[in-house]
């Protein structure tokens, strides 16, 4: 009995140790985002109080070394910050992917479709590059691997790998968040600022990422550029759901199949077919109602620069976005930050994305379920 008690005690100690390690790892995973938000809080408060951000950090977050590092060297902090492992292939060994690296857009908007796809796909660093060539197989010139089990004494078939590449270019994402100056005095400024930045970043990036717009000199193209939508299954209900998702899956040559849809479509899909909980569904409000995307997440390439830039102002005049390509400051609605006692927090970051292979994305519009 004594031996049995010792075994049970040892197992209990191991269980508590594993629980502690799991909680510690979850805490570490949250630290980069928390430190970056806190660094933003320090910059905002310091701007309003006419002091230095590191002085604010020592008052608001004493002993938090991550905040100090994020303030002094944000690029270096991001390079050292832990990130979820990416689901990629051997391209990581070619030096294209920075192991464990997560860009700031992914960290600040973890619930975005961009962040979800970046975590599952191939990450690249844009530091110091004007363009990036991402190699991929060229199926058009690669012969079939016939006879993979040759008989005794027979020659082993040799296949020459055909390669092509996709060229990705860095683009400068610019996100401007406006909030009242009184926010800097609020006790919950960290939680509010975190929510504002996450919402604005998610909406700004996902809207472009999931569009069908062609790439330009200023912006990467949407992942749906040039993709002809499939015809939605009529009739509604489970039959229409199964027809649409089945057609999407058949249209995508996927290693890691992911569906992207609005939260409303996501709820209806899981209500009609609870078994879909086993599938991977990414929800985003950046899609139009009734639009569902299927994508091979392993084919997605995302990249960010090493040094994001933050600026704060309370004296600028901001032109509201009225949908025009270039707002006319003489006719568009303008907001004076100084007159309305507002603060503007601007973030600029190099970013790009693309797909490593053709046939890795499909879309259906106007679903009836």
mmCIF file with all atom_site columns, C-alpha atoms in Angstrom, residues 67-231:
data_model
loop_
_atom_site.group_PDB
_atom_site.id
_atom_site.type_symbol
_atom_site.label_atom_id
_atom_site.label_alt_id
_atom_site.label_comp_id
_atom_site.label_asym_id
_atom_site.label_entity_id
_atom_site.label_seq_id
_atom_site.pdbx_PDB_ins_code
_atom_site.Cartn_x
_atom_site.Cartn_y
_atom_site.Cartn_z
_atom_site.occupancy
_atom_site.B_iso_or_equiv
_atom_site.pdbx_formal_charge
_atom_site.auth_seq_id
_atom_site.auth_comp_id
_atom_site.auth_asym_id
_atom_site.auth_atom_id
_atom_site.pdbx_PDB_model_num
ATOM 1   C CA . UNK A 1 67  ? 7.374   46.970 -21.794 1.00 0.00 ? 67  UNK A CA 1
ATOM 2   C CA . UNK A 1 68  ? 10.763  48.655 -21.490 1.00 0.00 ? 68  UNK A CA 1
ATOM 3   C CA . UNK A 1 69  ? 12.180  46.484 -24.267 1.00 0.00 ? 69  UNK A CA 1
ATOM 4   C CA . UNK A 1 70  ? 9.163   47.168 -26.514 1.00 0.00 ? 70  UNK A CA 1
ATOM 5   C CA . UNK A 1 71  ? 9.630   50.907 -25.963 1.00 0.00 ? 71  UNK A CA 1
ATOM 6   C CA . UNK A 1 72  ? 13.362  50.979 -26.595 1.00 0.00 ? 72  UNK A CA 1
ATOM 7   C CA . UNK A 1 73  ? 13.599  48.469 -29.466 1.00 0.00 ? 73  UNK A CA 1
ATOM 8   C CA . UNK A 1 74  ? 10.258  47.241 -30.770 1.00 0.00 ? 74  UNK A CA 1
ATOM 9   C CA . UNK A 1 75  ? 11.808  45.461 -33.744 1.00 0.00 ? 75  UNK A CA 1
ATOM 10  C CA . UNK A 1 76  ? 14.218  43.547 -31.548 1.00 0.00 ? 76  UNK A CA 1
ATOM 11  C CA . UNK A 1 77  ? 11.436  42.734 -29.087 1.00 0.00 ? 77  UNK A CA 1
ATOM 12  C CA . UNK A 1 78  ? 9.273   41.317 -31.869 1.00 0.00 ? 78  UNK A CA 1
ATOM 13  C CA . UNK A 1 79  ? 12.167  39.216 -33.149 1.00 0.00 ? 79  UNK A CA 1
ATOM 14  C CA . UNK A 1 80  ? 12.527  37.616 -29.725 1.00 0.00 ? 80  UNK A CA 1
ATOM 15  C CA . UNK A 1 81  ? 8.824   37.328 -28.978 1.00 0.00 ? 81  UNK A CA 1
ATOM 16  C CA . UNK A 1 82  ? 7.466   33.751 -28.961 1.00 0.00 ? 82  UNK A CA 1
ATOM 17  C CA . UNK A 1 83  ? 4.911   32.857 -31.601 1.00 0.00 ? 83  UNK A CA 1
ATOM 18  C CA . UNK A 1 84  ? 2.790   29.771 -32.292 1.00 0.00 ? 84  UNK A CA 1
ATOM 19  C CA . UNK A 1 85  ? 4.583   27.346 -34.623 1.00 0.00 ? 85  UNK A CA 1
ATOM 20  C CA . UNK A 1 86  ? 3.572   27.752 -38.246 1.00 0.00 ? 86  UNK A CA 1
ATOM 21  C CA . UNK A 1 87  ? 2.186   24.783 -40.158 1.00 0.00 ? 87  UNK A CA 1
ATOM 22  C CA . UNK A 1 88  ? 4.605   24.889 -43.067 1.00 0.00 ? 88  UNK A CA 1
ATOM 23  C CA . UNK A 1 89  ? 6.814   22.617 -45.098 1.00 0.00 ? 89  UNK A CA 1
ATOM 24  C CA . UNK A 1 90  ? 10.543  22.363 -45.642 1.00 0.00 ? 90  UNK A CA 1
ATOM 25  C CA . UNK A 1 91  ? 10.743  25.872 -47.084 1.00 0.00 ? 91  UNK A CA 1
ATOM 26  C CA . UNK A 1 92  ? 11.629  26.922 -43.534 1.00 0.00 ? 92  UNK A CA 1
ATOM 27  C CA . UNK A 1 93  ? 14.981  25.226 -43.968 1.00 0.00 ? 93  UNK A CA 1
ATOM 28  C CA . UNK A 1 94  ? 15.699  27.424 -46.993 1.00 0.00 ? 94  UNK A CA 1
ATOM 29  C CA . UNK A 1 95  ? 15.839  30.486 -44.739 1.00 0.00 ? 95  UNK A CA 1
ATOM 30  C CA . UNK A 1 96  ? 12.546  31.950 -45.959 1.00 0.00 ? 96  UNK A CA 1
ATOM 31  C CA . UNK A 1 97  ? 10.790  31.632 -42.625 1.00 0.00 ? 97  UNK A CA 1
ATOM 32  C CA . UNK A 1 98  ? 11.961  33.093 -39.376 1.00 0.00 ? 98  UNK A CA 1
ATOM 33  C CA . UNK A 1 99  ? 11.241  30.375 -36.786 1.00 0.00 ? 99  UNK A CA 1
ATOM 34  C CA . UNK A 1 100 ? 8.819   31.553 -34.119 1.00 0.00 ? 100 UNK A CA 1
ATOM 35  C CA . UNK A 1 101 ? 8.532   35.048 -35.634 1.00 0.00 ? 101 UNK A CA 1
ATOM 36  C CA . UNK A 1 102 ? 5.179   36.773 -35.557 1.00 0.00 ? 102 UNK A CA 1
ATOM 37  C CA . UNK A 1 103 ? 4.558   40.197 -37.072 1.00 0.00 ? 103 UNK A CA 1
ATOM 38  C CA . UNK A 1 104 ? 2.939   42.988 -35.135 1.00 0.00 ? 104 UNK A CA 1
ATOM 39  C CA . UNK A 1 105 ? -0.296  42.887 -37.154 1.00 0.00 ? 105 UNK A CA 1
ATOM 40  C CA . UNK A 1 106 ? -0.741  39.248 -36.182 1.00 0.00 ? 106 UNK A CA 1
ATOM 41  C CA . UNK A 1 107 ? -0.005  40.028 -32.520 1.00 0.00 ? 107 UNK A CA 1
ATOM 42  C CA . UNK A 1 108 ? -2.256  43.087 -32.249 1.00 0.00 ? 108 UNK A CA 1
ATOM 43  C CA . UNK A 1 109 ? -5.241  41.500 -34.027 1.00 0.00 ? 109 UNK A CA 1
ATOM 44  C CA . UNK A 1 110 ? -5.088  37.820 -32.995 1.00 0.00 ? 110 UNK A CA 1
ATOM 45  C CA . UNK A 1 111 ? -8.756  37.235 -33.892 1.00 0.00 ? 111 UNK A CA 1
ATOM 46  C CA . UNK A 1 112 ? -8.375  38.412 -37.491 1.00 0.00 ? 112 UNK A CA 1
ATOM 47  C CA . UNK A 1 113 ? -8.464  36.145 -40.523 1.00 0.00 ? 113 UNK A CA 1
ATOM 48  C CA . UNK A 1 114 ? -4.981  37.470 -41.343 1.00 0.00 ? 114 UNK A CA 1
ATOM 49  C CA . UNK A 1 115 ? -3.590  36.278 -38.006 1.00 0.00 ? 115 UNK A CA 1
ATOM 50  C CA . UNK A 1 116 ? -5.310  32.891 -38.257 1.00 0.00 ? 116 UNK A CA 1
ATOM 51  C CA . UNK A 1 117 ? -3.916  32.246 -41.736 1.00 0.00 ? 117 UNK A CA 1
ATOM 52  C CA . UNK A 1 118 ? -0.466  33.576 -40.816 1.00 0.00 ? 118 UNK A CA 1
ATOM 53  C CA . UNK A 1 119 ? -0.247  31.132 -37.924 1.00 0.00 ? 119 UNK A CA 1
ATOM 54  C CA . UNK A 1 120 ? -1.050  28.187 -40.202 1.00 0.00 ? 120 UNK A CA 1
ATOM 55  C CA . UNK A 1 121 ? 0.887   29.243 -43.291 1.00 0.00 ? 121 UNK A CA 1
ATOM 56  C CA . UNK A 1 122 ? 4.389   30.317 -44.199 1.00 0.00 ? 122 UNK A CA 1
ATOM 57  C CA . UNK A 1 123 ? 5.809   33.384 -42.476 1.00 0.00 ? 123 UNK A CA 1
ATOM 58  C CA . UNK A 1 124 ? 8.585   35.431 -44.045 1.00 0.00 ? 124 UNK A CA 1
ATOM 59  C CA . UNK A 1 125 ? 10.530  38.441 -42.866 1.00 0.00 ? 125 UNK A CA 1
ATOM 60  C CA . UNK A 1 126 ? 10.562  41.569 -45.027 1.00 0.00 ? 126 UNK A CA 1
ATOM 61  C CA . UNK A 1 127 ? 13.462  43.165 -43.222 1.00 0.00 ? 127 UNK A CA 1
ATOM 62  C CA . UNK A 1 128 ? 15.857  44.744 -45.713 1.00 0.00 ? 128 UNK A CA 1
ATOM 63  C CA . UNK A 1 129 ? 14.265  43.311 -48.879 1.00 0.00 ? 129 UNK A CA 1
ATOM 64  C CA . UNK A 1 130 ? 12.702  45.032 -51.886 1.00 0.00 ? 130 UNK A CA 1
ATOM 65  C CA . UNK A 1 131 ? 11.061  41.851 -53.147 1.00 0.00 ? 131 UNK A CA 1
ATOM 66  C CA . UNK A 1 132 ? 10.944  38.214 -52.156 1.00 0.00 ? 132 UNK A CA 1
ATOM 67  C CA . UNK A 1 133 ? 10.886  35.130 -54.372 1.00 0.00 ? 133 UNK A CA 1
ATOM 68  C CA . UNK A 1 134 ? 8.926   32.257 -52.831 1.00 0.00 ? 134 UNK A CA 1
ATOM 69  C CA . UNK A 1 135 ? 9.651   28.964 -54.638 1.00 0.00 ? 135 UNK A CA 1
ATOM 70  C CA . UNK A 1 136 ? 6.962   26.392 -55.307 1.00 0.00 ? 136 UNK A CA 1
ATOM 71  C CA . UNK A 1 137 ? 6.529   23.265 -57.396 1.00 0.00 ? 137 UNK A CA 1
ATOM 72  C CA . UNK A 1 138 ? 5.578   23.738 -61.019 1.00 0.00 ? 138 UNK A CA 1
ATOM 73  C CA . UNK A 1 139 ? 3.130   20.884 -61.537 1.00 0.00 ? 139 UNK A CA 1
ATOM 74  C CA . UNK A 1 140 ? 3.035   21.558 -65.271 1.00 0.00 ? 140 UNK A CA 1
ATOM 75  C CA . UNK A 1 141 ? 6.623   20.372 -65.757 1.00 0.00 ? 141 UNK A CA 1
ATOM 76  C CA . UNK A 1 142 ? 6.901   17.776 -63.001 1.00 0.00 ? 142 UNK A CA 1
ATOM 77  C CA . UNK A 1 143 ? 6.420   14.215 -64.294 1.00 0.00 ? 143 UNK A CA 1
ATOM 78  C CA . UNK A 1 144 ? 4.384   11.654 -62.407 1.00 0.00 ? 144 UNK A CA 1
ATOM 79  C CA . UNK A 1 145 ? 6.252   9.482  -59.935 1.00 0.00 ? 145 UNK A CA 1
ATOM 80  C CA . UNK A 1 146 ? 5.439   6.191  -61.667 1.00 0.00 ? 146 UNK A CA 1
ATOM 81  C CA . UNK A 1 147 ? 6.696   2.915  -60.238 1.00 0.00 ? 147 UNK A CA 1
ATOM 82  C CA . UNK A 1 148 ? 7.561   3.955  -56.696 1.00 0.00 ? 148 UNK A CA 1
ATOM 83  C CA . UNK A 1 149 ? 7.961   0.266  -55.797 1.00 0.00 ? 149 UNK A CA 1
ATOM 84  C CA . UNK A 1 150 ? 10.392  -1.101 -58.399 1.00 0.00 ? 150 UNK A CA 1
ATOM 85  C CA . UNK A 1 151 ? 11.117  -4.786 -58.411 1.00 0.00 ? 151 UNK A CA 1
ATOM 86  C CA . UNK A 1 152 ? 14.365  -6.410 -57.374 1.00 0.00 ? 152 UNK A CA 1
ATOM 87  C CA . UNK A 1 153 ? 17.214  -5.323 -59.626 1.00 0.00 ? 153 UNK A CA 1
ATOM 88  C CA . UNK A 1 154 ? 15.072  -2.692 -61.401 1.00 0.00 ? 154 UNK A CA 1
ATOM 89  C CA . UNK A 1 155 ? 16.204  0.965  -61.486 1.00 0.00 ? 155 UNK A CA 1
ATOM 90  C CA . UNK A 1 156 ? 14.665  3.408  -59.031 1.00 0.00 ? 156 UNK A CA 1
ATOM 91  C CA . UNK A 1 157 ? 12.648  6.075  -60.913 1.00 0.00 ? 157 UNK A CA 1
ATOM 92  C CA . UNK A 1 158 ? 14.186  9.527  -60.783 1.00 0.00 ? 158 UNK A CA 1
ATOM 93  C CA . UNK A 1 159 ? 12.070  12.653 -60.956 1.00 0.00 ? 159 UNK A CA 1
ATOM 94  C CA . UNK A 1 160 ? 13.497  16.083 -61.592 1.00 0.00 ? 160 UNK A CA 1
ATOM 95  C CA . UNK A 1 161 ? 11.616  18.622 -59.511 1.00 0.00 ? 161 UNK A CA 1
ATOM 96  C CA . UNK A 1 162 ? 10.220  21.509 -61.553 1.00 0.00 ? 162 UNK A CA 1
ATOM 97  C CA . UNK A 1 163 ? 10.223  24.786 -59.637 1.00 0.00 ? 163 UNK A CA 1
ATOM 98  C CA . UNK A 1 164 ? 8.711   28.167 -60.258 1.00 0.00 ? 164 UNK A CA 1
ATOM 99  C CA . UNK A 1 165 ? 8.297   31.107 -57.923 1.00 0.00 ? 165 UNK A CA 1
ATOM 100 C CA . UNK A 1 166 ? 5.937   33.814 -56.771 1.00 0.00 ? 166 UNK A CA 1
ATOM 101 C CA . UNK A 1 167 ? 7.303   37.331 -56.306 1.00 0.00 ? 167 UNK A CA 1
ATOM 102 C CA . UNK A 1 168 ? 6.082   39.155 -53.213 1.00 0.00 ? 168 UNK A CA 1
ATOM 103 C CA . UNK A 1 169 ? 6.771   42.851 -52.642 1.00 0.00 ? 169 UNK A CA 1
ATOM 104 C CA . UNK A 1 170 ? 6.511   44.725 -49.340 1.00 0.00 ? 170 UNK A CA 1
ATOM 105 C CA . UNK A 1 171 ? 3.684   47.225 -49.028 1.00 0.00 ? 171 UNK A CA 1
ATOM 106 C CA . UNK A 1 172 ? 3.283   49.834 -46.298 1.00 0.00 ? 172 UNK A CA 1
ATOM 107 C CA . UNK A 1 173 ? 0.106   49.306 -44.281 1.00 0.00 ? 173 UNK A CA 1
ATOM 108 C CA . UNK A 1 174 ? -1.042  52.498 -42.559 1.00 0.00 ? 174 UNK A CA 1
ATOM 109 C CA . UNK A 1 175 ? -3.649  52.277 -39.825 1.00 0.00 ? 175 UNK A CA 1
ATOM 110 C CA . UNK A 1 176 ? -4.934  55.363 -37.988 1.00 0.00 ? 176 UNK A CA 1
ATOM 111 C CA . UNK A 1 177 ? -6.881  55.021 -34.745 1.00 0.00 ? 177 UNK A CA 1
ATOM 112 C CA . UNK A 1 178 ? -8.609  58.051 -33.193 1.00 0.00 ? 178 UNK A CA 1
ATOM 113 C CA . UNK A 1 179 ? -9.840  58.296 -29.612 1.00 0.00 ? 179 UNK A CA 1
ATOM 114 C CA . UNK A 1 180 ? -10.566 60.982 -27.024 1.00 0.00 ? 180 UNK A CA 1
ATOM 115 C CA . UNK A 1 181 ? -7.774  62.502 -24.967 1.00 0.00 ? 181 UNK A CA 1
ATOM 116 C CA . UNK A 1 182 ? -9.732  61.645 -21.813 1.00 0.00 ? 182 UNK A CA 1
ATOM 117 C CA . UNK A 1 183 ? -9.060  57.976 -22.561 1.00 0.00 ? 183 UNK A CA 1
ATOM 118 C CA . UNK A 1 184 ? -5.440  58.482 -21.510 1.00 0.00 ? 184 UNK A CA 1
ATOM 119 C CA . UNK A 1 185 ? -6.645  59.376 -18.019 1.00 0.00 ? 185 UNK A CA 1
ATOM 120 C CA . UNK A 1 186 ? -8.973  56.390 -17.639 1.00 0.00 ? 186 UNK A CA 1
ATOM 121 C CA . UNK A 1 187 ? -8.026  53.584 -15.280 1.00 0.00 ? 187 UNK A CA 1
ATOM 122 C CA . UNK A 1 188 ? -8.901  50.987 -17.942 1.00 0.00 ? 188 UNK A CA 1
ATOM 123 C CA . UNK A 1 189 ? -6.978  52.706 -20.732 1.00 0.00 ? 189 UNK A CA 1
ATOM 124 C CA . UNK A 1 190 ? -5.029  49.512 -21.479 1.00 0.00 ? 190 UNK A CA 1
ATOM 125 C CA . UNK A 1 191 ? -8.151  47.387 -22.062 1.00 0.00 ? 191 UNK A CA 1
ATOM 126 C CA . UNK A 1 192 ? -9.887  50.081 -24.128 1.00 0.00 ? 192 UNK A CA 1
ATOM 127 C CA . UNK A 1 193 ? -6.850  50.846 -26.277 1.00 0.00 ? 193 UNK A CA 1
ATOM 128 C CA . UNK A 1 194 ? -6.233  47.129 -26.822 1.00 0.00 ? 194 UNK A CA 1
ATOM 129 C CA . UNK A 1 195 ? -9.802  46.668 -28.071 1.00 0.00 ? 195 UNK A CA 1
ATOM 130 C CA . UNK A 1 196 ? -9.656  49.740 -30.331 1.00 0.00 ? 196 UNK A CA 1
ATOM 131 C CA . UNK A 1 197 ? -6.349  48.748 -31.921 1.00 0.00 ? 197 UNK A CA 1
ATOM 132 C CA . UNK A 1 198 ? -7.438  45.127 -32.396 1.00 0.00 ? 198 UNK A CA 1
ATOM 133 C CA . UNK A 1 199 ? -10.739 46.130 -34.030 1.00 0.00 ? 199 UNK A CA 1
ATOM 134 C CA . UNK A 1 200 ? -9.228  48.728 -36.349 1.00 0.00 ? 200 UNK A CA 1
ATOM 135 C CA . UNK A 1 201 ? -6.318  46.497 -37.359 1.00 0.00 ? 201 UNK A CA 1
ATOM 136 C CA . UNK A 1 202 ? -8.570  43.492 -37.959 1.00 0.00 ? 202 UNK A CA 1
ATOM 137 C CA . UNK A 1 203 ? -11.015 45.436 -40.119 1.00 0.00 ? 203 UNK A CA 1
ATOM 138 C CA . UNK A 1 204 ? -8.330  47.271 -42.096 1.00 0.00 ? 204 UNK A CA 1
ATOM 139 C CA . UNK A 1 205 ? -6.211  44.226 -42.914 1.00 0.00 ? 205 UNK A CA 1
ATOM 140 C CA . UNK A 1 206 ? -8.937  41.588 -43.404 1.00 0.00 ? 206 UNK A CA 1
ATOM 141 C CA . UNK A 1 207 ? -10.903 43.818 -45.775 1.00 0.00 ? 207 UNK A CA 1
ATOM 142 C CA . UNK A 1 208 ? -7.959  43.995 -48.182 1.00 0.00 ? 208 UNK A CA 1
ATOM 143 C CA . UNK A 1 209 ? -6.750  40.425 -47.601 1.00 0.00 ? 209 UNK A CA 1
ATOM 144 C CA . UNK A 1 210 ? -10.089 38.816 -48.501 1.00 0.00 ? 210 UNK A CA 1
ATOM 145 C CA . UNK A 1 211 ? -11.003 41.133 -51.376 1.00 0.00 ? 211 UNK A CA 1
ATOM 146 C CA . UNK A 1 212 ? -10.939 40.390 -55.091 1.00 0.00 ? 212 UNK A CA 1
ATOM 147 C CA . UNK A 1 213 ? -8.927  43.510 -55.879 1.00 0.00 ? 213 UNK A CA 1
ATOM 148 C CA . UNK A 1 214 ? -5.870  43.125 -58.090 1.00 0.00 ? 214 UNK A CA 1
ATOM 149 C CA . UNK A 1 215 ? -2.484  44.112 -56.623 1.00 0.00 ? 215 UNK A CA 1
ATOM 150 C CA . UNK A 1 216 ? -1.241  47.653 -57.195 1.00 0.00 ? 216 UNK A CA 1
ATOM 151 C CA . UNK A 1 217 ? 2.019   49.471 -56.610 1.00 0.00 ? 217 UNK A CA 1
ATOM 152 C CA . UNK A 1 218 ? 0.708   50.511 -53.184 1.00 0.00 ? 218 UNK A CA 1
ATOM 153 C CA . UNK A 1 219 ? -1.202  47.469 -51.921 1.00 0.00 ? 219 UNK A CA 1
ATOM 154 C CA . UNK A 1 220 ? -1.066  43.691 -52.150 1.00 0.00 ? 220 UNK A CA 1
ATOM 155 C CA . UNK A 1 221 ? -3.899  42.086 -54.060 1.00 0.00 ? 221 UNK A CA 1
ATOM 156 C CA . UNK A 1 222 ? -6.732  40.307 -52.321 1.00 0.00 ? 222 UNK A CA 1
ATOM 157 C CA . UNK A 1 223 ? -6.483  36.537 -52.143 1.00 0.00 ? 223 UNK A CA 1
ATOM 158 C CA . UNK A 1 224 ? -9.624  36.316 -54.280 1.00 0.00 ? 224 UNK A CA 1
ATOM 159 C CA . UNK A 1 225 ? -8.202  38.381 -57.163 1.00 0.00 ? 225 UNK A CA 1
ATOM 160 C CA . UNK A 1 226 ? -9.021  36.612 -60.425 1.00 0.00 ? 226 UNK A CA 1
ATOM 161 C CA . UNK A 1 227 ? -11.086 33.884 -58.705 1.00 0.00 ? 227 UNK A CA 1
ATOM 162 C CA . UNK A 1 228 ? -14.467 33.142 -60.318 1.00 0.00 ? 228 UNK A CA 1
ATOM 163 C CA . UNK A 1 229 ? -17.080 32.392 -57.620 1.00 0.00 ? 229 UNK A CA 1
ATOM 164 C CA . UNK A 1 230 ? -18.769 28.991 -57.631 1.00 0.00 ? 230 UNK A CA 1
ATOM 165 C CA . UNK A 1 231 ? -22.522 28.789 -58.062 1.00 0.00 ? 231 UNK A CA 1
#
